[in-house]
mmCIF file of C-alpha atoms in Angstrom:
data_model
loop_
_atom_site.group_PDB
_atom_site.id
_atom_site.type_symbol
_atom_site.label_atom_id
_atom_site.label_comp_id
_atom_site.label_asym_id
_atom_site.label_seq_id
_atom_site.Cartn_x
_atom_site.Cartn_y
_atom_site.Cartn_z
ATOM 1 C CA MET A 196 109.008 -74.532 -136.894
ATOM 2 C CA LEU A 197 108.573 -78.299 -136.504
ATOM 3 C CA GLY A 198 112.194 -78.874 -135.555
ATOM 4 C CA THR A 199 112.084 -76.206 -132.859
ATOM 5 C CA LEU A 200 108.953 -77.438 -131.061
ATOM 6 C CA THR A 201 109.594 -78.654 -127.525
ATOM 7 C CA GLN A 202 108.055 -82.047 -128.426
ATOM 8 C CA ALA A 203 109.273 -82.190 -132.027
ATOM 9 C CA ALA A 204 109.663 -85.967 -132.310
ATOM 10 C CA ALA A 205 106.144 -86.661 -131.051
ATOM 11 C CA ALA A 206 104.724 -83.955 -133.315
ATOM 12 C CA ARG A 207 106.470 -85.409 -136.364
ATOM 13 C CA ARG A 208 105.189 -88.900 -135.589
ATOM 14 C CA ILE A 209 101.591 -87.703 -135.336
ATOM 15 C CA LEU A 210 101.822 -85.733 -138.591
ATOM 16 C CA ASP A 211 103.289 -88.761 -140.376
ATOM 17 C CA GLU A 212 100.218 -90.803 -139.430
ATOM 18 C CA VAL A 213 97.807 -88.506 -141.292
ATOM 19 C CA ASP A 214 98.301 -90.178 -144.681
ATOM 20 C CA ASN A 215 97.004 -93.484 -143.310
ATOM 21 C CA ARG A 216 93.437 -92.120 -143.188
ATOM 22 C CA THR A 217 93.218 -90.348 -146.534
ATOM 23 C CA ASP A 218 91.152 -92.970 -148.392
ATOM 24 C CA ALA A 219 88.664 -93.251 -145.535
ATOM 25 C CA LEU A 220 88.319 -89.461 -145.302
ATOM 26 C CA ILE A 221 87.636 -89.147 -149.022
ATOM 27 C CA GLY A 222 84.863 -91.680 -148.513
ATOM 28 C CA VAL A 223 83.411 -89.511 -145.732
ATOM 29 C CA LEU A 224 83.608 -86.434 -147.947
ATOM 30 C CA THR A 225 81.855 -88.241 -150.793
ATOM 31 C CA ASP A 226 79.010 -89.167 -148.429
ATOM 32 C CA TRP A 227 78.782 -85.596 -147.108
ATOM 33 C CA SER A 228 78.702 -84.193 -150.631
ATOM 34 C CA ALA A 229 75.603 -86.289 -151.381
ATOM 35 C CA ILE A 230 73.701 -84.496 -148.593
ATOM 36 C CA ASN A 231 72.114 -81.424 -150.116
ATOM 37 C CA SER A 232 72.680 -78.671 -147.562
ATOM 38 C CA GLY A 233 71.927 -75.638 -149.652
ATOM 39 C CA SER A 234 71.326 -72.490 -147.649
ATOM 40 C CA ARG A 235 67.831 -72.536 -146.076
ATOM 41 C CA ASN A 236 67.260 -76.204 -146.955
ATOM 42 C CA LEU A 237 66.592 -76.775 -143.249
ATOM 43 C CA TYR A 238 66.077 -80.521 -143.561
ATOM 44 C CA GLY A 239 69.317 -80.972 -145.512
ATOM 45 C CA LEU A 240 71.223 -78.747 -143.093
ATOM 46 C CA LEU A 241 69.941 -80.870 -140.205
ATOM 47 C CA ARG A 242 71.143 -84.048 -141.960
ATOM 48 C CA MET A 243 74.542 -82.435 -142.522
ATOM 49 C CA GLU A 244 74.667 -81.365 -138.877
ATOM 50 C CA LYS A 245 74.010 -84.910 -137.656
ATOM 51 C CA ALA A 246 76.683 -86.356 -139.967
ATOM 52 C CA ILE A 247 79.300 -83.847 -138.768
ATOM 53 C CA VAL A 248 78.521 -84.275 -135.084
ATOM 54 C CA ALA A 249 78.661 -88.062 -135.409
ATOM 55 C CA HIS A 250 82.028 -87.816 -137.180
ATOM 56 C CA ALA A 251 83.363 -85.475 -134.477
ATOM 57 C CA ALA A 252 82.325 -87.707 -131.576
ATOM 58 C CA THR A 253 85.876 -89.025 -131.087
ATOM 59 C CA LEU A 254 87.072 -85.519 -130.168
ATOM 60 C CA GLY A 255 85.300 -85.689 -126.820
ATOM 61 C CA ALA A 256 84.081 -82.108 -127.136
ATOM 62 C CA GLU A 257 81.044 -80.536 -125.517
ATOM 63 C CA VAL A 258 78.359 -80.208 -128.218
ATOM 64 C CA SER A 259 75.681 -77.524 -128.257
ATOM 65 C CA TYR A 260 73.413 -75.850 -130.799
ATOM 66 C CA VAL A 261 72.387 -72.242 -131.258
ATOM 67 C CA ASP A 262 69.085 -71.433 -132.965
ATOM 68 C CA LEU A 263 69.634 -68.478 -135.268
ATOM 69 C CA PRO A 264 67.125 -65.659 -135.751
ATOM 70 C CA ASP A 265 65.065 -65.211 -138.875
ATOM 71 C CA THR A 266 66.394 -62.675 -141.351
ATOM 72 C CA GLU A 267 64.564 -60.322 -143.678
ATOM 73 C CA MET A 268 64.440 -60.760 -147.433
ATOM 74 C CA VAL A 269 62.806 -58.429 -149.954
ATOM 75 C CA GLU A 270 60.569 -60.453 -152.265
ATOM 76 C CA SER A 271 60.082 -59.675 -155.955
ATOM 77 C CA ASN A 272 56.908 -57.720 -155.162
ATOM 78 C CA GLY A 273 58.785 -55.456 -152.751
ATOM 79 C CA ARG A 274 57.341 -56.964 -149.592
ATOM 80 C CA VAL A 275 59.717 -57.833 -146.762
ATOM 81 C CA ALA A 276 59.478 -61.456 -145.592
ATOM 82 C CA ASN A 277 61.075 -63.263 -142.649
ATOM 83 C CA VAL A 278 63.246 -66.234 -143.631
ATOM 84 C CA PRO A 279 64.335 -69.037 -141.227
ATOM 85 C CA ASN A 280 68.030 -69.981 -141.102
ATOM 86 C CA GLY A 281 68.416 -73.118 -138.992
ATOM 87 C CA ARG A 282 70.987 -73.424 -136.232
ATOM 88 C CA ALA A 283 74.722 -73.310 -135.633
ATOM 89 C CA ILE A 284 76.855 -76.090 -134.161
ATOM 90 C CA ARG A 285 79.353 -75.505 -131.349
ATOM 91 C CA LEU A 286 82.010 -78.010 -130.260
ATOM 92 C CA ILE A 287 84.081 -76.878 -127.266
ATOM 93 C CA LYS A 288 87.035 -78.399 -125.440
ATOM 94 C CA ARG A 289 89.044 -76.753 -122.649
ATOM 95 C CA GLY A 290 87.141 -73.518 -123.102
ATOM 96 C CA THR A 291 88.875 -71.787 -120.171
ATOM 97 C CA ALA A 292 92.467 -72.547 -121.239
ATOM 98 C CA ASN A 293 95.018 -69.732 -121.314
ATOM 99 C CA ARG A 294 95.353 -70.132 -125.084
ATOM 100 C CA ARG A 295 92.108 -70.378 -127.058
ATOM 101 C CA VAL A 296 91.507 -70.908 -130.770
ATOM 102 C CA LEU A 297 88.206 -70.443 -132.589
ATOM 103 C CA LEU A 298 87.817 -72.613 -135.705
ATOM 104 C CA THR A 299 84.915 -71.616 -137.964
ATOM 105 C CA GLY A 300 83.191 -72.919 -141.036
ATOM 106 C CA HIS A 301 79.776 -73.373 -142.624
ATOM 107 C CA THR A 302 77.550 -76.335 -143.343
ATOM 108 C CA ASP A 303 75.597 -74.687 -146.166
ATOM 109 C CA THR A 304 76.375 -74.689 -149.877
ATOM 110 C CA VAL A 305 75.093 -72.512 -152.720
ATOM 111 C CA PHE A 306 73.287 -75.429 -154.385
ATOM 112 C CA PRO A 307 69.508 -75.430 -153.785
ATOM 113 C CA GLU A 308 67.482 -78.480 -152.917
ATOM 114 C CA ASN A 309 66.347 -78.935 -156.536
ATOM 115 C CA SER A 310 69.849 -78.572 -158.012
ATOM 116 C CA ALA A 311 70.905 -81.190 -160.557
ATOM 117 C CA PHE A 312 74.358 -81.195 -158.927
ATOM 118 C CA GLN A 313 73.903 -83.669 -156.064
ATOM 119 C CA LYS A 314 76.851 -86.063 -155.772
ATOM 120 C CA ALA A 315 80.622 -86.331 -155.937
ATOM 121 C CA GLU A 316 82.596 -88.193 -158.577
ATOM 122 C CA PHE A 317 86.233 -88.431 -159.594
ATOM 123 C CA LEU A 318 87.210 -86.539 -162.730
ATOM 124 C CA SER A 319 90.706 -88.023 -162.429
ATOM 125 C CA GLU A 320 92.864 -89.615 -159.751
ATOM 126 C CA THR A 321 93.533 -86.179 -158.290
ATOM 127 C CA HIS A 322 90.297 -84.236 -158.932
ATOM 128 C CA LEU A 323 87.112 -84.919 -156.942
ATOM 129 C CA ASN A 324 84.113 -83.027 -158.330
ATOM 130 C CA GLY A 325 81.033 -82.505 -156.184
ATOM 131 C CA PRO A 326 78.834 -80.013 -154.311
ATOM 132 C CA GLY A 327 80.716 -78.671 -151.311
ATOM 133 C CA VAL A 328 83.830 -80.827 -151.739
ATOM 134 C CA ALA A 329 85.911 -77.642 -151.589
ATOM 135 C CA ASP A 330 83.488 -75.047 -150.232
ATOM 136 C CA MET A 331 83.454 -76.199 -147.590
ATOM 137 C CA LYS A 332 82.654 -79.731 -146.556
ATOM 138 C CA GLY A 333 86.234 -80.567 -147.436
ATOM 139 C CA GLY A 334 87.309 -77.711 -145.184
ATOM 140 C CA ILE A 335 85.238 -79.007 -142.273
ATOM 141 C CA LEU A 336 86.851 -82.412 -142.719
ATOM 142 C CA VAL A 337 90.318 -80.798 -142.624
ATOM 143 C CA MET A 338 89.366 -78.917 -139.453
ATOM 144 C CA LEU A 339 88.029 -81.929 -137.561
ATOM 145 C CA SER A 340 90.832 -84.223 -138.708
ATOM 146 C CA ALA A 341 93.481 -81.704 -137.660
ATOM 147 C CA LEU A 342 91.854 -81.452 -134.224
ATOM 148 C CA GLU A 343 91.851 -85.240 -133.963
ATOM 149 C CA ALA A 344 95.595 -85.306 -134.703
ATOM 150 C CA PHE A 345 96.209 -82.447 -132.275
ATOM 151 C CA GLU A 346 94.311 -84.216 -129.489
ATOM 152 C CA LYS A 347 96.762 -87.132 -129.794
ATOM 153 C CA SER A 348 99.716 -84.810 -129.341
ATOM 154 C CA PRO A 349 101.506 -83.914 -126.092
ATOM 155 C CA TYR A 350 100.291 -80.327 -126.580
ATOM 156 C CA ALA A 351 96.581 -81.081 -126.220
ATOM 157 C CA ASN A 352 96.196 -79.799 -122.666
ATOM 158 C CA GLN A 353 97.973 -76.537 -123.520
ATOM 159 C CA LEU A 354 95.265 -75.209 -125.821
ATOM 160 C CA GLY A 355 91.514 -74.759 -125.675
ATOM 161 C CA TRP A 356 89.452 -74.738 -128.833
ATOM 162 C CA GLU A 357 85.962 -74.108 -130.118
ATOM 163 C CA VAL A 358 84.476 -75.148 -133.447
ATOM 164 C CA LEU A 359 81.632 -72.950 -134.708
ATOM 165 C CA LEU A 360 79.791 -74.101 -137.837
ATOM 166 C CA SER A 361 77.065 -71.841 -139.228
ATOM 167 C CA PRO A 362 74.291 -72.704 -141.726
ATOM 168 C CA ASP A 363 74.091 -69.317 -143.470
ATOM 169 C CA GLU A 364 77.557 -68.229 -144.631
ATOM 170 C CA GLU A 365 76.660 -68.445 -148.303
ATOM 171 C CA THR A 366 73.820 -65.954 -147.785
ATOM 172 C CA GLY A 367 76.049 -63.445 -146.010
ATOM 173 C CA SER A 368 76.170 -64.709 -142.396
ATOM 174 C CA LEU A 369 73.365 -62.280 -141.548
ATOM 175 C CA ALA A 370 71.832 -64.568 -138.928
ATOM 176 C CA SER A 371 75.140 -65.858 -137.523
ATOM 177 C CA ALA A 372 77.021 -62.532 -137.492
ATOM 178 C CA GLY A 373 76.187 -61.800 -133.856
ATOM 179 C CA LEU A 374 77.226 -65.277 -132.752
ATOM 180 C CA LEU A 375 80.497 -65.066 -134.707
ATOM 181 C CA ALA A 376 81.309 -61.744 -133.033
ATOM 182 C CA GLU A 377 80.421 -63.061 -129.587
ATOM 183 C CA ARG A 378 82.577 -66.164 -129.878
ATOM 184 C CA ALA A 379 85.433 -64.210 -131.516
ATOM 185 C CA ARG A 380 85.665 -62.024 -128.415
ATOM 186 C CA THR A 381 86.341 -65.091 -126.250
ATOM 187 C CA ALA A 382 89.254 -66.406 -128.366
ATOM 188 C CA HIS A 383 92.846 -65.377 -129.111
ATOM 189 C CA ILE A 384 93.312 -66.781 -132.632
ATOM 190 C CA GLY A 385 90.860 -67.586 -135.426
ATOM 191 C CA LEU A 386 91.206 -70.301 -138.083
ATOM 192 C CA THR A 387 88.613 -70.544 -140.862
ATOM 193 C CA TYR A 388 88.357 -73.291 -143.462
ATOM 194 C CA GLU A 389 87.299 -71.754 -146.747
ATOM 195 C CA PRO A 390 89.171 -73.419 -149.636
ATOM 196 C CA ALA A 391 92.616 -72.266 -150.643
ATOM 197 C CA LEU A 392 93.314 -71.601 -154.289
ATOM 198 C CA ALA A 393 94.303 -74.604 -156.385
ATOM 199 C CA ASP A 394 98.005 -73.679 -156.106
ATOM 200 C CA GLY A 395 97.746 -73.396 -152.325
ATOM 201 C CA THR A 396 97.693 -69.597 -152.096
ATOM 202 C CA LEU A 397 95.804 -68.232 -149.090
ATOM 203 C CA ALA A 398 93.775 -65.042 -148.726
ATOM 204 C CA GLY A 399 95.287 -62.141 -146.816
ATOM 205 C CA GLU A 400 93.541 -58.789 -146.660
ATOM 206 C CA ARG A 401 89.896 -58.873 -147.778
ATOM 207 C CA LYS A 402 87.468 -56.250 -149.017
ATOM 208 C CA GLY A 403 84.222 -55.622 -147.163
ATOM 209 C CA ASN A 404 80.830 -56.557 -148.573
ATOM 210 C CA GLY A 405 77.303 -55.195 -148.556
ATOM 211 C CA ASN A 406 74.049 -56.350 -150.138
ATOM 212 C CA TYR A 407 71.121 -54.046 -150.819
ATOM 213 C CA THR A 408 67.728 -54.121 -152.473
ATOM 214 C CA LEU A 409 66.682 -50.851 -154.098
ATOM 215 C CA VAL A 410 62.870 -50.634 -154.330
ATOM 216 C CA VAL A 411 61.039 -47.999 -156.408
ATOM 217 C CA GLU A 412 57.306 -47.344 -156.060
ATOM 218 C CA GLY A 413 55.673 -45.309 -158.819
ATOM 219 C CA ARG A 414 52.060 -44.962 -159.954
ATOM 220 C CA ALA A 415 50.241 -47.409 -162.233
ATOM 221 C CA ALA A 416 48.243 -46.153 -165.207
ATOM 222 C CA HIS A 417 46.989 -47.319 -168.599
ATOM 223 C CA ALA A 418 49.919 -46.993 -170.992
ATOM 224 C CA GLY A 419 47.698 -45.576 -173.753
ATOM 225 C CA ARG A 420 44.715 -43.827 -172.203
ATOM 226 C CA ASP A 421 46.319 -42.364 -169.042
ATOM 227 C CA PHE A 422 50.060 -42.487 -169.676
ATOM 228 C CA ASP A 423 50.680 -39.012 -168.250
ATOM 229 C CA LYS A 424 48.995 -39.943 -164.971
ATOM 230 C CA GLY A 425 51.474 -42.767 -164.356
ATOM 231 C CA ARG A 426 54.889 -42.658 -162.750
ATOM 232 C CA ASN A 427 57.070 -45.311 -164.370
ATOM 233 C CA ALA A 428 59.001 -47.170 -161.669
ATOM 234 C CA VAL A 429 61.097 -49.079 -164.220
ATOM 235 C CA VAL A 430 62.344 -45.881 -165.864
ATOM 236 C CA ALA A 431 63.078 -44.371 -162.456
ATOM 237 C CA LEU A 432 64.963 -47.502 -161.434
ATOM 238 C CA ALA A 433 67.031 -47.379 -164.634
ATOM 239 C CA SER A 434 68.147 -43.856 -163.771
ATOM 240 C CA LEU A 435 68.830 -44.795 -160.149
ATOM 241 C CA ILE A 436 70.930 -47.774 -161.220
ATOM 242 C CA GLY A 437 73.141 -45.462 -163.225
ATOM 243 C CA GLU A 438 73.556 -43.112 -160.266
ATOM 244 C CA PHE A 439 74.434 -45.979 -157.921
ATOM 245 C CA ALA A 440 76.854 -47.570 -160.403
ATOM 246 C CA ASP A 441 78.613 -44.223 -160.855
ATOM 247 C CA LEU A 442 79.722 -44.453 -157.207
ATOM 248 C CA THR A 443 82.199 -47.162 -158.266
ATOM 249 C CA GLY A 444 85.679 -45.726 -157.815
ATOM 250 C CA GLY A 445 84.405 -42.800 -155.760
ATOM 251 C CA ARG A 446 86.980 -44.019 -153.268
ATOM 252 C CA PRO A 447 89.815 -46.437 -154.082
ATOM 253 C CA GLY A 448 88.553 -50.017 -154.122
ATOM 254 C CA ILE A 449 84.817 -49.237 -153.941
ATOM 255 C CA THR A 450 82.624 -51.102 -156.439
ATOM 256 C CA VAL A 451 78.840 -50.933 -156.779
ATOM 257 C CA ASN A 452 77.349 -53.786 -158.791
ATOM 258 C CA PRO A 453 73.614 -53.633 -159.719
ATOM 259 C CA ALA A 454 72.888 -57.257 -160.472
ATOM 260 C CA VAL A 455 69.270 -58.503 -160.440
ATOM 261 C CA ILE A 456 66.349 -56.411 -161.757
ATOM 262 C CA THR A 457 62.599 -57.027 -161.563
ATOM 263 C CA GLY A 458 59.617 -54.802 -162.292
ATOM 264 C CA GLY A 459 56.433 -54.207 -164.190
ATOM 265 C CA THR A 460 53.468 -56.447 -164.982
ATOM 266 C CA ALA A 461 52.279 -55.940 -168.580
ATOM 267 C CA THR A 462 53.384 -53.850 -171.533
ATOM 268 C CA ASN A 463 50.166 -51.806 -171.536
ATOM 269 C CA VAL A 464 50.570 -50.758 -167.895
ATOM 270 C CA VAL A 465 52.831 -48.008 -166.602
ATOM 271 C CA PRO A 466 54.725 -50.019 -163.938
ATOM 272 C CA ASP A 467 54.285 -48.923 -160.340
ATOM 273 C CA HIS A 468 57.001 -51.216 -158.927
ATOM 274 C CA ALA A 469 60.598 -52.092 -159.778
ATOM 275 C CA GLN A 470 63.593 -53.216 -157.783
ATOM 276 C CA CYS A 471 67.251 -54.093 -158.115
ATOM 277 C CA ARG A 472 69.546 -56.176 -155.934
ATOM 278 C CA ILE A 473 72.955 -54.555 -155.559
ATOM 279 C CA ASN A 474 76.283 -55.758 -154.201
ATOM 280 C CA VAL A 475 78.979 -53.385 -152.979
ATOM 281 C CA ARG A 476 82.629 -53.963 -152.075
ATOM 282 C CA LEU A 477 84.800 -51.598 -150.058
ATOM 283 C CA ALA A 478 88.466 -51.516 -149.133
ATOM 284 C CA ARG A 479 88.522 -49.607 -145.822
ATOM 285 C CA PRO A 480 86.096 -49.576 -142.869
ATOM 286 C CA GLU A 481 85.538 -45.823 -143.181
ATOM 287 C CA ASP A 482 84.308 -46.301 -146.762
ATOM 288 C CA ALA A 483 80.998 -47.627 -145.404
ATOM 289 C CA GLU A 484 79.954 -44.252 -143.997
ATOM 290 C CA TRP A 485 80.924 -42.468 -147.213
ATOM 291 C CA LEU A 486 78.916 -44.931 -149.291
ATOM 292 C CA GLU A 487 75.832 -44.766 -147.061
ATOM 293 C CA ASP A 488 75.927 -40.951 -147.175
ATOM 294 C CA ARG A 489 75.971 -41.010 -150.993
ATOM 295 C CA PHE A 490 73.041 -43.463 -151.027
ATOM 296 C CA ASP A 491 71.059 -41.185 -148.705
ATOM 297 C CA GLU A 492 71.714 -38.184 -150.947
ATOM 298 C CA ILE A 493 70.469 -40.008 -154.036
ATOM 299 C CA LEU A 494 67.379 -41.367 -152.310
ATOM 300 C CA GLY A 495 66.570 -37.970 -150.819
ATOM 301 C CA LEU A 496 66.471 -36.327 -154.249
ATOM 302 C CA TRP A 497 64.261 -39.061 -155.702
ATOM 303 C CA ASN A 498 61.861 -39.069 -152.762
ATOM 304 C CA ALA A 499 61.372 -35.339 -153.293
ATOM 305 C CA ARG A 500 59.869 -36.078 -156.729
ATOM 306 C CA GLU A 501 56.095 -36.176 -156.995
ATOM 307 C CA GLY A 502 54.639 -39.652 -157.350
ATOM 308 C CA TYR A 503 57.711 -41.712 -156.379
ATOM 309 C CA ARG A 504 58.845 -43.464 -153.214
ATOM 310 C CA VAL A 505 62.279 -45.062 -153.087
ATOM 311 C CA HIS A 506 63.478 -47.454 -150.365
ATOM 312 C CA LEU A 507 66.849 -49.102 -149.793
ATOM 313 C CA HIS A 508 66.984 -52.318 -147.757
ATOM 314 C CA GLY A 509 70.125 -54.061 -146.508
ATOM 315 C CA GLY A 510 73.558 -52.826 -145.518
ATOM 316 C CA ILE A 511 77.230 -53.694 -145.040
ATOM 317 C CA ASN A 512 77.199 -57.209 -143.636
ATOM 318 C CA ARG A 513 80.960 -57.847 -143.620
ATOM 319 C CA PRO A 514 83.442 -55.043 -142.903
ATOM 320 C CA PRO A 515 86.839 -55.090 -144.649
ATOM 321 C CA LYS A 516 89.451 -57.386 -143.134
ATOM 322 C CA ILE A 517 92.524 -55.276 -142.342
ATOM 323 C CA LEU A 518 95.753 -57.012 -141.329
ATOM 324 C CA THR A 519 96.884 -56.149 -137.804
ATOM 325 C CA PRO A 520 100.330 -56.934 -136.320
ATOM 326 C CA ALA A 521 98.812 -59.991 -134.612
ATOM 327 C CA ASN A 522 97.328 -61.127 -137.916
ATOM 328 C CA LEU A 523 100.666 -60.721 -139.667
ATOM 329 C CA ALA A 524 102.370 -62.754 -136.916
ATOM 330 C CA LEU A 525 99.822 -65.555 -137.382
ATOM 331 C CA MET A 526 100.344 -65.489 -141.146
ATOM 332 C CA GLU A 527 104.107 -65.742 -140.674
ATOM 333 C CA LEU A 528 103.706 -68.679 -138.287
ATOM 334 C CA ILE A 529 101.554 -70.462 -140.878
ATOM 335 C CA ARG A 530 104.141 -69.702 -143.557
ATOM 336 C CA ASP A 531 106.821 -71.323 -141.368
ATOM 337 C CA CYS A 532 104.610 -74.358 -140.746
ATOM 338 C CA GLY A 533 104.113 -74.822 -144.484
ATOM 339 C CA ALA A 534 107.855 -74.577 -145.121
ATOM 340 C CA ASP A 535 108.500 -77.300 -142.549
ATOM 341 C CA LEU A 536 105.985 -79.516 -144.360
ATOM 342 C CA GLY A 537 107.665 -78.946 -147.712
ATOM 343 C CA PHE A 538 105.532 -76.326 -149.444
ATOM 344 C CA GLU A 539 105.400 -72.556 -149.736
ATOM 345 C CA VAL A 540 102.500 -70.616 -148.217
ATOM 346 C CA ARG A 541 101.695 -67.416 -150.106
ATOM 347 C CA TYR A 542 99.034 -64.798 -149.416
ATOM 348 C CA VAL A 543 97.136 -62.500 -151.780
ATOM 349 C CA PRO A 544 94.610 -59.729 -151.074
ATOM 350 C CA THR A 545 91.133 -60.501 -152.381
ATOM 351 C CA GLY A 546 87.835 -58.814 -153.058
ATOM 352 C CA GLY A 547 85.997 -61.854 -151.731
ATOM 353 C CA CYS A 548 84.483 -62.038 -148.253
ATOM 354 C CA CYS A 549 83.889 -64.744 -145.672
ATOM 355 C CA GLU A 550 83.613 -65.310 -141.923
ATOM 356 C CA GLY A 551 87.193 -64.106 -141.604
ATOM 357 C CA ASN A 552 85.822 -60.590 -142.160
ATOM 358 C CA ASN A 553 83.414 -61.053 -139.248
ATOM 359 C CA LEU A 554 86.126 -62.363 -136.936
ATOM 360 C CA ALA A 555 88.511 -59.541 -137.831
ATOM 361 C CA ALA A 556 85.787 -56.949 -137.230
ATOM 362 C CA ALA A 557 85.428 -58.371 -133.709
ATOM 363 C CA GLY A 558 89.181 -57.967 -133.159
ATOM 364 C CA LEU A 559 90.240 -61.578 -133.688
ATOM 365 C CA PRO A 560 93.387 -62.153 -135.812
ATOM 366 C CA ASN A 561 92.664 -64.978 -138.236
ATOM 367 C CA VAL A 562 93.596 -66.764 -141.439
ATOM 368 C CA ASP A 563 90.524 -67.875 -143.343
ATOM 369 C CA THR A 564 91.510 -70.149 -146.253
ATOM 370 C CA LEU A 565 92.911 -73.182 -144.450
ATOM 371 C CA GLY A 566 90.665 -75.670 -146.216
ATOM 372 C CA VAL A 567 91.481 -77.947 -149.128
ATOM 373 C CA ARG A 568 92.976 -76.773 -152.405
ATOM 374 C CA GLY A 569 90.373 -76.607 -155.135
ATOM 375 C CA GLY A 570 88.560 -74.441 -157.619
ATOM 376 C CA ASN A 571 85.436 -73.563 -159.639
ATOM 377 C CA ILE A 572 83.498 -73.154 -156.408
ATOM 378 C CA HIS A 573 79.841 -72.082 -156.608
ATOM 379 C CA SER A 574 79.440 -74.017 -159.858
ATOM 380 C CA ALA A 575 78.750 -77.567 -160.968
ATOM 381 C CA ASP A 576 82.455 -77.785 -161.843
ATOM 382 C CA GLU A 577 83.569 -77.407 -158.211
ATOM 383 C CA TYR A 578 86.492 -79.678 -157.433
ATOM 384 C CA MET A 579 88.954 -80.584 -154.706
ATOM 385 C CA LEU A 580 92.520 -81.754 -155.266
ATOM 386 C CA THR A 581 92.664 -85.000 -153.300
ATOM 387 C CA ASP A 582 96.306 -84.709 -152.282
ATOM 388 C CA SER A 583 95.461 -81.460 -150.512
ATOM 389 C CA LEU A 584 93.343 -83.249 -147.912
ATOM 390 C CA PRO A 585 96.245 -84.823 -145.950
ATOM 391 C CA GLU A 586 98.462 -81.831 -146.739
ATOM 392 C CA ARG A 587 96.055 -79.333 -145.167
ATOM 393 C CA ILE A 588 95.302 -81.594 -142.207
ATOM 394 C CA ARG A 589 99.007 -81.713 -141.396
ATOM 395 C CA LEU A 590 99.275 -77.946 -141.812
ATOM 396 C CA SER A 591 96.445 -77.188 -139.387
ATOM 397 C CA ALA A 592 97.592 -79.783 -136.881
ATOM 398 C CA LEU A 593 101.070 -78.229 -136.874
ATOM 399 C CA ILE A 594 99.583 -74.722 -136.533
ATOM 400 C CA LEU A 595 97.641 -75.846 -133.452
ATOM 401 C CA MET A 596 100.738 -77.465 -131.938
ATOM 402 C CA ALA A 597 102.807 -74.333 -132.553
ATOM 403 C CA ILE A 598 100.197 -72.102 -130.913
ATOM 404 C CA ALA A 599 99.951 -74.517 -127.985
ATOM 405 C CA ASP A 600 103.749 -74.457 -127.713
ATOM 406 C CA GLY A 601 103.600 -70.708 -127.122
ATOM 407 C CA ARG A 602 104.713 -69.377 -130.523
ATOM 408 C CA LEU A 603 102.089 -66.580 -130.450
ATOM 409 C CA ASP A 604 102.066 -65.916 -126.721
ATOM 410 C CA GLY A 605 103.341 -62.376 -127.217
ATOM 411 C CA TYR A 606 99.993 -61.567 -128.832
ATOM 412 C CA ILE A 607 97.815 -63.921 -126.791
ATOM 413 C CA GLU A 608 98.981 -62.237 -123.561
ATOM 414 C CA ARG A 609 97.269 -59.042 -124.739
ATOM 415 C CA GLY A 610 93.891 -60.662 -124.131
ATOM 416 C CA ALA A 611 91.145 -62.469 -126.019
ATOM 417 C CA GLY A 612 90.336 -60.973 -129.392
ATOM 418 C CA GLY A 613 93.994 -60.055 -130.069
#
């Protein structure tokens, strides 16, 4: 790939310069990791936003912000509350170019404001441990650094790009889903910066994801004096959980995972409330309708019982990511770019979900694990392999140059969104 670019010598020179900034970039990442930007920590997310925008100032992009809507959350008492989500960041340059790339990522982490895990430190010369170093403050740094290298290249004016960073990916992108779909429809190619696996493997096809809260309302009564007058919501929920879990495998790849249960008040009271938070995964888009129909059947039978009311909140928030011909062509281009840089790019299907699902659902071919190599994400053992920072910057910079040089024009000519 590199040797066949029309400006190969200039491209090689720019890629060779990336290593010169590695130490400084690790310093930036260490500072970013010390900013707690857990989902819905609005103050921390605002601090993270300011740090990113300041770092990106050299790109000369147009900067704007999009306030996201509140989303609903079912509280432990069954009441539905509105939850604020902050705002998304948009950086745009040459937005009307004939070739347009959308680069996405998220500023939030899974670590709440009161987490004990608040700073980065080296576990060894090659392992940096810290909140968000891999997922995905390291990825954002790869993205912005690759754009900086690309903007120095002779290909810069041949490609328009937009960076979209959301503050709610770790909670399912519920508030940013509409914005992701809108911006996906204006682009030709999507690049997302979730971390790669430690060995460099990237995600290919992805399952879809849904999150639900199953709420059961029964009838309270004294557990000794009036037991027969009560309707035990906890017992009903236990039966319902079994019925929902039995849907696992009803179609290939479907899993239903009841995960968090609450209910009841005191042992001498027949409980009138219980609920369970449930995650589902599905392999094909049409599985969603099948699953929803089965849920409706179960709820209908329970709501026909005297003394019970059953509600199901939530839905499928990320459809499955299916690989289209355009997506396969992008994956092959990235494989060729990796080979030119001296490493093999492999892809594996995964049950995990990310913004790549949202982009694919909007028709945008994308690869969504272009961030740093690392592991143990979503835990206090999260780490990034430091040598992957320059490696992945070079990879993304070369991908951008190849797209700008026309290597995917056969798909881009079909229109925005693939």
